[in-house]
């Protein structure tokens, strides 16, 4: 009989580069190749923002591999009496772990963080194909996304 899968959700750790974190991001978009020094420097920078920028991961404890990730940034505003908005980004589940509700777990973790930080809303951008997934996570289609890529 196969061992039951065990997953642990937690914040990103500096050692997660060795556990496939960058390769996982490559399943979402162009991740590029980072040296250990580049990764460590960006990790320290993001960590310095404390609870205003959180990257969570789900680790498959059996393999030690990062199975899913997502991030949230807290924007501080003047509107809504100096309210806060959570911006969810970079949600991806490894192709080998899909269908196990890990993406939903990541989004719920990030939304819970936003609630605990006093955000009045959480927003994210997604493709039309991902709309139904995010609706199952409790989000609704509110507007359209506009962008201008500089590189």
mmCIF file of N, CA and C in Angstrom, residues 16 39 41 43 48 52 55 59 74-76 86 89 94 96 104 111 119-120 122 129 135-136 140:
data_model
loop_
_atom_site.group_PDB
_atom_site.id
_atom_site.type_symbol
_atom_site.label_atom_id
_atom_site.label_comp_id
_atom_site.label_asym_id
_atom_site.label_seq_id
_atom_site.Cartn_x
_atom_site.Cartn_y
_atom_site.Cartn_z
ATOM 1 N N UNK A 16 14.226 26.741 -0.206
ATOM 2 C CA UNK A 16 13.251 26.221 -1.174
ATOM 3 C C UNK A 16 13.723 26.299 -2.617
ATOM 4 N N UNK A 39 18.999 34.600 -6.040
ATOM 5 C CA UNK A 39 17.839 34.126 -5.291
ATOM 6 C C UNK A 39 17.902 34.606 -3.844
ATOM 7 N N UNK A 41 19.489 37.115 -2.546
ATOM 8 C CA UNK A 41 19.309 38.562 -2.453
ATOM 9 C C UNK A 41 17.849 38.959 -2.567
ATOM 10 N N UNK A 43 15.263 36.975 -2.014
ATOM 11 C CA UNK A 43 14.585 36.418 -0.841
ATOM 12 C C UNK A 43 14.711 37.370 0.351
ATOM 13 N N UNK A 48 12.265 41.338 3.928
ATOM 14 C CA UNK A 48 12.340 42.604 4.671
ATOM 15 C C UNK A 48 10.994 43.330 4.694
ATOM 16 N N UNK A 52 3.799 42.374 4.668
ATOM 17 C CA UNK A 52 3.274 43.091 3.503
ATOM 18 C C UNK A 52 3.569 42.383 2.185
ATOM 19 N N UNK A 55 5.060 35.076 0.441
ATOM 20 C CA UNK A 55 5.062 33.989 -0.535
ATOM 21 C C UNK A 55 4.850 32.712 0.257
ATOM 22 N N UNK A 59 4.712 22.172 0.489
ATOM 23 C CA UNK A 59 5.769 21.183 0.295
ATOM 24 C C UNK A 59 5.197 19.786 0.416
ATOM 25 N N UNK A 74 0.477 43.423 0.071
ATOM 26 C CA UNK A 74 -0.516 44.283 0.704
ATOM 27 C C UNK A 74 -0.235 45.727 0.287
ATOM 28 N N UNK A 75 -1.213 46.311 -0.400
ATOM 29 C CA UNK A 75 -1.110 47.711 -0.821
ATOM 30 C C UNK A 75 -1.802 48.592 0.203
ATOM 31 N N UNK A 76 -1.100 49.598 0.659
ATOM 32 C CA UNK A 76 -1.662 50.555 1.611
ATOM 33 C C UNK A 76 -2.171 51.755 0.826
ATOM 34 N N UNK A 86 -5.200 43.415 -0.774
ATOM 35 C CA UNK A 86 -4.283 42.318 -1.047
ATOM 36 C C UNK A 86 -4.262 42.006 -2.534
ATOM 37 N N UNK A 89 -0.748 36.977 -6.503
ATOM 38 C CA UNK A 89 0.041 36.764 -7.714
ATOM 39 C C UNK A 89 0.656 35.368 -7.720
ATOM 40 N N UNK A 94 2.339 22.434 -9.245
ATOM 41 C CA UNK A 94 3.154 21.555 -10.085
ATOM 42 C C UNK A 94 2.262 20.592 -10.853
ATOM 43 N N UNK A 96 2.532 17.650 -11.635
ATOM 44 C CA UNK A 96 2.441 16.319 -11.030
ATOM 45 C C UNK A 96 1.563 16.252 -9.792
ATOM 46 N N UNK A 104 -6.380 25.693 -4.422
ATOM 47 C CA UNK A 104 -7.411 26.281 -3.558
ATOM 48 C C UNK A 104 -6.840 26.525 -2.158
ATOM 49 N N UNK A 111 -5.707 34.535 1.164
ATOM 50 C CA UNK A 111 -6.861 35.363 1.514
ATOM 51 C C UNK A 111 -6.997 35.485 3.031
ATOM 52 N N UNK A 119 -7.240 43.855 5.328
ATOM 53 C CA UNK A 119 -7.575 44.273 3.966
ATOM 54 C C UNK A 119 -9.089 44.316 3.786
ATOM 55 N N UNK A 120 -9.559 45.295 2.999
ATOM 56 C CA UNK A 120 -10.989 45.357 2.717
ATOM 57 C C UNK A 120 -11.355 44.561 1.477
ATOM 58 N N UNK A 122 -9.460 41.609 -1.713
ATOM 59 C CA UNK A 122 -8.347 40.899 -2.344
ATOM 60 C C UNK A 122 -8.633 40.885 -3.832
ATOM 61 N N UNK A 129 -9.309 31.240 -18.874
ATOM 62 C CA UNK A 129 -9.347 29.801 -18.595
ATOM 63 C C UNK A 129 -9.317 29.492 -17.103
ATOM 64 N N UNK A 135 -13.325 31.411 -9.133
ATOM 65 C CA UNK A 135 -14.701 31.528 -8.641
ATOM 66 C C UNK A 135 -14.965 30.465 -7.571
ATOM 67 N N UNK A 136 -14.424 29.274 -7.746
ATOM 68 C CA UNK A 136 -14.563 28.224 -6.734
ATOM 69 C C UNK A 136 -13.836 28.590 -5.442
ATOM 70 N N UNK A 140 -14.951 36.830 -7.453
ATOM 71 C CA UNK A 140 -15.900 37.110 -8.526
ATOM 72 C C UNK A 140 -15.240 38.005 -9.564
#
